[in-house]
CSV table of C-alpha atoms in Angstrom, one decimal:
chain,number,residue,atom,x,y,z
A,97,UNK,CA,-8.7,-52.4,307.1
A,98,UNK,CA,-7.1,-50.0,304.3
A,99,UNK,CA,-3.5,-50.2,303.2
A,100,UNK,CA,-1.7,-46.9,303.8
A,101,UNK,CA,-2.0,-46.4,300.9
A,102,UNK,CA,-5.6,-46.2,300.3
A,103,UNK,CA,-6.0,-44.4,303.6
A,104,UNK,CA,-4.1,-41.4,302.1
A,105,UNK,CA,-6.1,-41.6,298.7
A,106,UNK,CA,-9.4,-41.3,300.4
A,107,UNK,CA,-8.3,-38.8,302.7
A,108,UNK,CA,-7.1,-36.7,299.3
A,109,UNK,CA,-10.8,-37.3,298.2
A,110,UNK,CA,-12.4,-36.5,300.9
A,111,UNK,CA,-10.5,-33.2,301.4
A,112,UNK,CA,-11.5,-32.3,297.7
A,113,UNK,CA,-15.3,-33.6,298.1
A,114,UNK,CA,-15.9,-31.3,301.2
A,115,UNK,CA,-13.8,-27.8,299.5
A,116,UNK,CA,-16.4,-29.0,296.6
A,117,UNK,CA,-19.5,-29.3,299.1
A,118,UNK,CA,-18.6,-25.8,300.6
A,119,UNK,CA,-17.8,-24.1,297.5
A,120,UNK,CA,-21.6,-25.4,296.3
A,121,UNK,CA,-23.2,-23.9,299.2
A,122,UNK,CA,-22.1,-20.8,299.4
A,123,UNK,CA,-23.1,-19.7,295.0
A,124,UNK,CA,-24.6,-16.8,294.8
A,125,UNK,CA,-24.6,-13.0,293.9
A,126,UNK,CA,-21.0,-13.1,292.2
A,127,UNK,CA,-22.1,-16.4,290.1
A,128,UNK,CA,-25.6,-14.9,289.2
A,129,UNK,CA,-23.1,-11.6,288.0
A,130,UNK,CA,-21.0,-14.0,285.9
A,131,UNK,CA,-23.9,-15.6,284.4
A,132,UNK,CA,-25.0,-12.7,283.2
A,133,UNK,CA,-22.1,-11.6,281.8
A,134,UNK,CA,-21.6,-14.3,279.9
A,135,UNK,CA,-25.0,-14.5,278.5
A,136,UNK,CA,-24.4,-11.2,277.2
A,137,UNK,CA,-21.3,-11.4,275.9
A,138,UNK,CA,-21.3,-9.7,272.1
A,139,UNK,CA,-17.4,-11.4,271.7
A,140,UNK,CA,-15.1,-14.3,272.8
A,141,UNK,CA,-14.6,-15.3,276.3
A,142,UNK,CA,-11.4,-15.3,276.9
A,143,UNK,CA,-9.8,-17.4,279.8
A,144,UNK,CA,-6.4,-16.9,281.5
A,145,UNK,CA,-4.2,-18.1,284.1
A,146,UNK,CA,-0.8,-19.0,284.9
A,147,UNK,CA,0.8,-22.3,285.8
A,148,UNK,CA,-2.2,-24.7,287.1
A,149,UNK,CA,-4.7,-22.2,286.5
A,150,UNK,CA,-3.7,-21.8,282.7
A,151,UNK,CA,-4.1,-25.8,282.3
A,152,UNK,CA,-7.7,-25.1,284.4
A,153,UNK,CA,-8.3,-22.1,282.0
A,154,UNK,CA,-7.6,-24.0,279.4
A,155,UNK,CA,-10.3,-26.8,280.2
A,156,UNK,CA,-12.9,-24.7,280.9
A,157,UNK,CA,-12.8,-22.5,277.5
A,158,UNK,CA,-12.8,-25.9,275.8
A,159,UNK,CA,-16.2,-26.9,278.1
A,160,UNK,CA,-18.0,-23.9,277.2
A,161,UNK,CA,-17.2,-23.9,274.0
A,162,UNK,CA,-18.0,-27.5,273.0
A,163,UNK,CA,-21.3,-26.3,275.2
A,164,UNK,CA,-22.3,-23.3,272.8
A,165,UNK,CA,-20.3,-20.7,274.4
A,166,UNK,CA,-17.2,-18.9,271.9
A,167,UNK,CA,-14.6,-19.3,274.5
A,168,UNK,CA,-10.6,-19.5,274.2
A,169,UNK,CA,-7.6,-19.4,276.3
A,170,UNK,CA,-4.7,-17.1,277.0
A,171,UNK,CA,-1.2,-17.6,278.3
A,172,UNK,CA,-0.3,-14.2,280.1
A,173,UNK,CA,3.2,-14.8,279.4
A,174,UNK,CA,2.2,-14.8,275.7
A,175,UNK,CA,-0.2,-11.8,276.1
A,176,UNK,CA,3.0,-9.6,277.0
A,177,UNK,CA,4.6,-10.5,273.6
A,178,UNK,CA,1.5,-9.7,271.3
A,179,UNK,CA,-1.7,-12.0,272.1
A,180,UNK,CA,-3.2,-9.3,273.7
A,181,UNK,CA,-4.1,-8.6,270.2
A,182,UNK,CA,-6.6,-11.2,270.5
A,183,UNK,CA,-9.0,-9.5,272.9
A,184,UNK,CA,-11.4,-6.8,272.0
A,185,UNK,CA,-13.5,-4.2,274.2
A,186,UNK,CA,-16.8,-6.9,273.6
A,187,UNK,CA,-15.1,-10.1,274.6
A,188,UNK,CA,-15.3,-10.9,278.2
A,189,UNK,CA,-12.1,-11.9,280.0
A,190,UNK,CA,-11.7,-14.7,283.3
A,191,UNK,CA,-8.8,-14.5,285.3
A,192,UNK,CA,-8.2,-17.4,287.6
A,193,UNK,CA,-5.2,-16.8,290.1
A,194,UNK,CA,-5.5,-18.8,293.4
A,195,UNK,CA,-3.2,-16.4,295.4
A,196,UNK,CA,-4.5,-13.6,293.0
A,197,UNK,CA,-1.5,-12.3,293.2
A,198,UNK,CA,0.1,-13.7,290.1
A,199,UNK,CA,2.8,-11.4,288.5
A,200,UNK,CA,2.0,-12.4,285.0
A,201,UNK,CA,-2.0,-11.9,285.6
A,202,UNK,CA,-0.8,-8.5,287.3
A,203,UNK,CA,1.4,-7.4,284.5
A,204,UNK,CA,-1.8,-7.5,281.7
A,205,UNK,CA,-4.7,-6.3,283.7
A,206,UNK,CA,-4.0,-2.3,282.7
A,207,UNK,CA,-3.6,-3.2,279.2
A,208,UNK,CA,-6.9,-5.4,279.3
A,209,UNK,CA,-8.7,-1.7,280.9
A,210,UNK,CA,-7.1,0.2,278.1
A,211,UNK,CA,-8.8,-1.9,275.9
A,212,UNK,CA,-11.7,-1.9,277.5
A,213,UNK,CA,-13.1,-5.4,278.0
A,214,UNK,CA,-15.2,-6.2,281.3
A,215,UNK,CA,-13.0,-8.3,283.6
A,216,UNK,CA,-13.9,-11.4,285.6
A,217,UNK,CA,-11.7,-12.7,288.5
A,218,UNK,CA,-11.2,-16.4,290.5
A,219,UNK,CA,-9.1,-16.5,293.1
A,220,UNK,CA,-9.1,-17.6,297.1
A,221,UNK,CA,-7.8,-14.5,298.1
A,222,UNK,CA,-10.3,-11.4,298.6
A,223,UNK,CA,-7.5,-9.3,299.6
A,224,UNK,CA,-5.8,-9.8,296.2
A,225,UNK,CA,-4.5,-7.3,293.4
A,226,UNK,CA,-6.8,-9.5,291.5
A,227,UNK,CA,-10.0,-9.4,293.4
A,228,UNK,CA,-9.3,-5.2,293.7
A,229,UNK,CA,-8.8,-4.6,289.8
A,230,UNK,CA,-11.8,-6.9,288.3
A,231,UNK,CA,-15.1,-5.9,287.3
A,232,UNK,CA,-17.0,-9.0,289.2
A,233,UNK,CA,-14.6,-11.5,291.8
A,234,UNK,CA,-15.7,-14.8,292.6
A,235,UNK,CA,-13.9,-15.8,295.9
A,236,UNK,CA,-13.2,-19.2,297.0
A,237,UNK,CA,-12.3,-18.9,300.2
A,238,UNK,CA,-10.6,-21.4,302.9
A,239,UNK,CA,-9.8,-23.5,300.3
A,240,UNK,CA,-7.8,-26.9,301.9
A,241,UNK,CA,-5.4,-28.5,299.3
A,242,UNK,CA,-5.3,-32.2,299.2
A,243,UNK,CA,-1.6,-32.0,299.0
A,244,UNK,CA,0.0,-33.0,301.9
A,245,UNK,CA,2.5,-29.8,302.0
A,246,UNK,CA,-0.7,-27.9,301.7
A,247,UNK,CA,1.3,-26.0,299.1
A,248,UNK,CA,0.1,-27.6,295.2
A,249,UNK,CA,-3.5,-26.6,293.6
A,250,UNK,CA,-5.4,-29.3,294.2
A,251,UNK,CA,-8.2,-28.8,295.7
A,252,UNK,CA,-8.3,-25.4,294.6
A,253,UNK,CA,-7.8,-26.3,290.5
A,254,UNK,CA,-10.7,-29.0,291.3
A,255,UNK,CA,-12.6,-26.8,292.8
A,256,UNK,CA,-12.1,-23.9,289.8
A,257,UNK,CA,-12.7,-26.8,287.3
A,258,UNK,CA,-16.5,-27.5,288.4
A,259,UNK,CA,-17.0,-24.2,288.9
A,260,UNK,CA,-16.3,-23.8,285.2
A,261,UNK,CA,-18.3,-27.0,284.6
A,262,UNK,CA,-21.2,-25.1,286.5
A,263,UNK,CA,-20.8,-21.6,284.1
A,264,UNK,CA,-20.5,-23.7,281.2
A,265,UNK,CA,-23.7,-25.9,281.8
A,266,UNK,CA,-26.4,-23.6,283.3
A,267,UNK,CA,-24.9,-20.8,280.5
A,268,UNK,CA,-25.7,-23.6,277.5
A,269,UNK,CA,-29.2,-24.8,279.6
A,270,UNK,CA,-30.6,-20.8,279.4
A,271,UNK,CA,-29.4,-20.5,276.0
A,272,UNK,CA,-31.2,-23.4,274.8
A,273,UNK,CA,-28.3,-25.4,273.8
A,274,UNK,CA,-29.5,-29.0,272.6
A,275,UNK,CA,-28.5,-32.1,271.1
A,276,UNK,CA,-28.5,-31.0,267.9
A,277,UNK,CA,-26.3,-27.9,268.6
A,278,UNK,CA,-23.9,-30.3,270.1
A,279,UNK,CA,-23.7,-32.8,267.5
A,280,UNK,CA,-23.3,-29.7,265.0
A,281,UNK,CA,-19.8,-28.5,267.2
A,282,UNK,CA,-19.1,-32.6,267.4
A,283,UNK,CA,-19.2,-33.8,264.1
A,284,UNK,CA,-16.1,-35.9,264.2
A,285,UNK,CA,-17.8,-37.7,267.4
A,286,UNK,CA,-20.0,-40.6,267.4
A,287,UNK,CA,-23.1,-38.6,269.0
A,288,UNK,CA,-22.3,-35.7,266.6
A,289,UNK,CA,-22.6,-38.7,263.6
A,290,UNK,CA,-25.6,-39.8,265.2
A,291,UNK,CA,-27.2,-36.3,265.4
A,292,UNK,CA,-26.3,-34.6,262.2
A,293,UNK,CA,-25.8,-37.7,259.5
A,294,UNK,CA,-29.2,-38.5,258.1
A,295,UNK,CA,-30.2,-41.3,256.1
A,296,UNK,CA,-30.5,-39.7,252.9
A,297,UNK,CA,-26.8,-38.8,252.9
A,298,UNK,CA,-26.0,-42.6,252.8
A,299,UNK,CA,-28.4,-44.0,250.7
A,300,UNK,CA,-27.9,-45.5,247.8
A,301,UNK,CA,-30.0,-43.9,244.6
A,302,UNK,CA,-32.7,-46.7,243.2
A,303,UNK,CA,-33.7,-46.2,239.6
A,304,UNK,CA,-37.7,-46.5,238.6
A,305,UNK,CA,-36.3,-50.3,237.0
A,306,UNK,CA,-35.2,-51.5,240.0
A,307,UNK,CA,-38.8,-51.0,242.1
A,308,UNK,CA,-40.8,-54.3,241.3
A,309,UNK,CA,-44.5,-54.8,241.2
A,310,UNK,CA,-46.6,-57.2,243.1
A,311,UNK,CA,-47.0,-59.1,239.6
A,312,UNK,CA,-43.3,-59.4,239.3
A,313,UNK,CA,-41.7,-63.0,239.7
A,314,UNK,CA,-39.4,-64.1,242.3
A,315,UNK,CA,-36.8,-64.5,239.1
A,316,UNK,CA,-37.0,-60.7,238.9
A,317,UNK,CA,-36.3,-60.1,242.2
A,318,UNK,CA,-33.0,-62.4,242.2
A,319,UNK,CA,-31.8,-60.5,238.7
A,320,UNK,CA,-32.1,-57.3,240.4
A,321,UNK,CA,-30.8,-58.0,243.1
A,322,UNK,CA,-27.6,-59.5,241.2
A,323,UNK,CA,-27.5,-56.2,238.8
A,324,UNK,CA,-28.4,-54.2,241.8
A,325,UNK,CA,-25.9,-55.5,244.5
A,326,UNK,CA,-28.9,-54.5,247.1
A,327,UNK,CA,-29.8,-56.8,249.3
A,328,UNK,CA,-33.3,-56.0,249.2
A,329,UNK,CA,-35.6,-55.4,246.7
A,330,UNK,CA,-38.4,-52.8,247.2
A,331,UNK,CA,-42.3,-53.6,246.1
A,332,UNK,CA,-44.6,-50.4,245.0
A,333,UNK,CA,-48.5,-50.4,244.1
A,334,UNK,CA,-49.5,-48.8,240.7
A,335,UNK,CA,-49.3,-45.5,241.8
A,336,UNK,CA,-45.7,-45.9,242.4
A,337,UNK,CA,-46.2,-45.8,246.5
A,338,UNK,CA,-44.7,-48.5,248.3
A,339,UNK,CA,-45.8,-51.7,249.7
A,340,UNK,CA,-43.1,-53.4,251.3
A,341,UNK,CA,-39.8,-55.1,250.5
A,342,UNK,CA,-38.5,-58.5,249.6
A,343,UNK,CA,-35.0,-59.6,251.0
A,344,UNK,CA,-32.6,-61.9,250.3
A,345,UNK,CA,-33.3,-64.1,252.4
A,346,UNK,CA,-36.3,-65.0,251.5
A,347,UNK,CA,-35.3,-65.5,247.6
A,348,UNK,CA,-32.6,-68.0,248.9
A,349,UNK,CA,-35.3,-69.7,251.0
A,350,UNK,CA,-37.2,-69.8,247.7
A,351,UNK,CA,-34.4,-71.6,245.8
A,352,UNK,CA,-33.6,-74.3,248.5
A,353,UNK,CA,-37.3,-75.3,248.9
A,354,UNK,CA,-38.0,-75.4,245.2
A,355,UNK,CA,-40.4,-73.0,244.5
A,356,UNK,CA,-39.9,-72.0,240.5
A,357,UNK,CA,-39.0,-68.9,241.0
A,358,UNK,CA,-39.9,-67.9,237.2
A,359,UNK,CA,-43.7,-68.3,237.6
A,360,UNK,CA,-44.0,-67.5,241.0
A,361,UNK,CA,-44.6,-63.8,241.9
A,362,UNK,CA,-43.6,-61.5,244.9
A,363,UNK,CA,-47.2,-60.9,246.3
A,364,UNK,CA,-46.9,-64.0,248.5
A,365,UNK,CA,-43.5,-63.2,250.2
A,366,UNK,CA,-43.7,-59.4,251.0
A,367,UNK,CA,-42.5,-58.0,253.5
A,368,UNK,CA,-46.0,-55.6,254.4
A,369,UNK,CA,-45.1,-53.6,257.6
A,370,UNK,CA,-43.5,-50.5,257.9
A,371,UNK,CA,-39.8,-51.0,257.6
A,372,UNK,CA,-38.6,-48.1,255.4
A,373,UNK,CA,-37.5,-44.3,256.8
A,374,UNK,CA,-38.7,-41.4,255.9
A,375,UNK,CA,-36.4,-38.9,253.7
A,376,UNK,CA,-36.0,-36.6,256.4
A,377,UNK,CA,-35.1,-39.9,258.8
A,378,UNK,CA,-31.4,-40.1,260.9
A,379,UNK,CA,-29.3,-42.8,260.0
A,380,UNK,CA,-29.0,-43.3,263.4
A,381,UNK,CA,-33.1,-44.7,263.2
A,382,UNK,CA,-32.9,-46.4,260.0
A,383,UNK,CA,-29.8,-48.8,262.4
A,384,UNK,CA,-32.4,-49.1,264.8
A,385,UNK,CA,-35.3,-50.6,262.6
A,386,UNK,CA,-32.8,-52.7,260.7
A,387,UNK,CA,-31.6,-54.6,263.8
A,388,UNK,CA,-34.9,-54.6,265.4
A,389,UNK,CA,-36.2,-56.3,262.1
A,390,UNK,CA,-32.8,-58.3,261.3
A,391,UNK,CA,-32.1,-56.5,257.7
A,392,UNK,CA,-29.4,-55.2,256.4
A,393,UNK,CA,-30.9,-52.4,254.1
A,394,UNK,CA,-34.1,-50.4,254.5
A,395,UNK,CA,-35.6,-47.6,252.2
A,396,UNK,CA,-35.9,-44.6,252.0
A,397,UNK,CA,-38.9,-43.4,251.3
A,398,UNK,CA,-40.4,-39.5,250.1
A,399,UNK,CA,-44.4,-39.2,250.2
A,400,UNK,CA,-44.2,-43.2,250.0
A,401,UNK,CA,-42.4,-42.8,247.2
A,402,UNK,CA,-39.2,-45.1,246.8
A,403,UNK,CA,-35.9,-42.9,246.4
A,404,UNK,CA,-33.3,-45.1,247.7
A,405,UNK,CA,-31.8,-47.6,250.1
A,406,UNK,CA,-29.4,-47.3,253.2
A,407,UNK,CA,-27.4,-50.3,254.3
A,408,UNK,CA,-26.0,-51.1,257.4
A,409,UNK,CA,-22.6,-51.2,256.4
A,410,UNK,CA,-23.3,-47.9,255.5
A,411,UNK,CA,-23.9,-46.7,258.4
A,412,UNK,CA,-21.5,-48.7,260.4
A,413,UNK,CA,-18.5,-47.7,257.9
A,414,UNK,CA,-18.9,-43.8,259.3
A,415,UNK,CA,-19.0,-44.4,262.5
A,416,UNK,CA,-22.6,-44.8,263.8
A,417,UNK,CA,-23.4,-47.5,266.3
A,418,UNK,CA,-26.0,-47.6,268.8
């Protein structure tokens, strides 16, 4: 049996999940209206709201905007004292009031007209100075707050929230909005890394004396790799197209067993498959085929032509993981 405690959290979630669930059921013409709005939007859209609604307006100009859509956020209070000056006749301004009644959304709305921007509302009341003086209203109505009082936006500020989350998605789906678009608006992120740093911006340049032969000795391998610092030494034919590496490893396995590494030459301890990335490769792949081949470095490679190496470290050091 649940505590009292967890009786009244459920009961809060379950009030929140149905408003949610009815709120879902009943989209339609006004959201289809928005959509379109949005999509055609020549300016900013410009979000505003008062107390709970301003934090809601806040959140959902930074969704759409991290989602491809130029959106910001307004304090009414504010807009009385000057910020008005941020909104021009193409921009595209969303009102959320729940009681749609709020004196500071009110106050701005004849300015907004003189201006000449088209006018979105949200609010639960379709009887509302709000829902009478906008362009296109979205109405939620019989909304149940969670609250016990029935008096603070909870339910209602969820329910605006994924609403927003709703405009914000299906606006970035029809605009074609994709991972790389994202990681271009992320790039202090970890996906936006992955997305937008490629290999070549982390590899390390390898001059024409540092690519051995297949004739080359084990010996020149090691003094590379000393001079070098790489841990990997890359192998190319006579046309300068590469064959495969030799890694550290496998020199040191050289050294314990014996082998005289001055008269022994690279051809029998090559590394032959594919392990190098292309110059137009992600760093993100060049992690992936290092640790599904247990290196450390890889090269990178331009018409099989050896230009440099990315290490792992590399990679690691900016913040790329898998």
């Amino acid at each position: 049996m649940d505590s009292k405690e967890l009786t009244i959290a459920k009961q809060v979630f379950s009030t929140e999940i149905a408003g949610l669930k009815k709120i879902r059921d009943n989209l339609g013409t006004s959201f289809l209206a928005i959509i379109t709005l949005i999509l055609n939007c020549q300016g900013k859209i410009i979000l505003i709201g008062m107390g709970k609604s301003g934090h809601v307006a806040r959140k959902i100009a930074a969704t759409m905007s991290s989602l491809g859509s130029c959106a910001i956020s307004l304090h009414p209070g504010e807009c009385m004292h000057g910020d008005l000056g941020m909104i021009q006749k193409q921009d595209l301004i969303i009102l959320i009031s729940y009681s749609g009644e709020s004196e500071e959304i009110i106050r701005i709305i004849p300015n907004i007209r003189m201006i000449g921007s088209t006018i979105i509302g949200i609010t639960s009341n379709k009887n509302s100075t709000v829902a009478q003086k906008v362009d296109v209203v979205q109405i939620f109505e019989d909304v149940h707050e969670a609250c016990h009082l029935g008096l603070a936006p909870t339910t209602s500020t969820t329910i605006a929230m994924v609403y927003g989350d709703a405009l914000a998605v299906t606006v970035s789906i029809l605009k074609g909005f994709d991972k790389k678009d994202f990681g271009l608006l992320h790039p202090a992120g970890s996906l936006g890394k992955r997305l937008t740093i490629r290999a070549v911006d982390l590899m390390h340049a390898v001059p024409t004396q540092q690519i051995l032969h297949m004739d080359s000795f084990l010996s020149d391998a090691l003094m590379v790799m000393i001079e070098s610092g790489m841990e990997i030494i890359t192998i190319s034919d006579e046309k300068e197209k590469i064959i495969g590496i030799i890694d550290e490893k496998t020199i040191k396995s050289a050294l314990i067993s014996g082998i005289d590494i001055y008269s022994q030459t690279v051809s029998c301890y090559i590394r032959k498959f594919p392990i190098f990335m292309d110059v137009s490769a992600m760093a993100i792949d060049a992690l992936t085929i290092m640790n599904e081949n247990d290196l450390t470095s890889i090269p990178i490679v331009n018409e099989e032509r050896v230009i440099g190496i990315i290490k792992k470290t590399d990679i690691l050091k900016v913040g790329i993981c898998q």
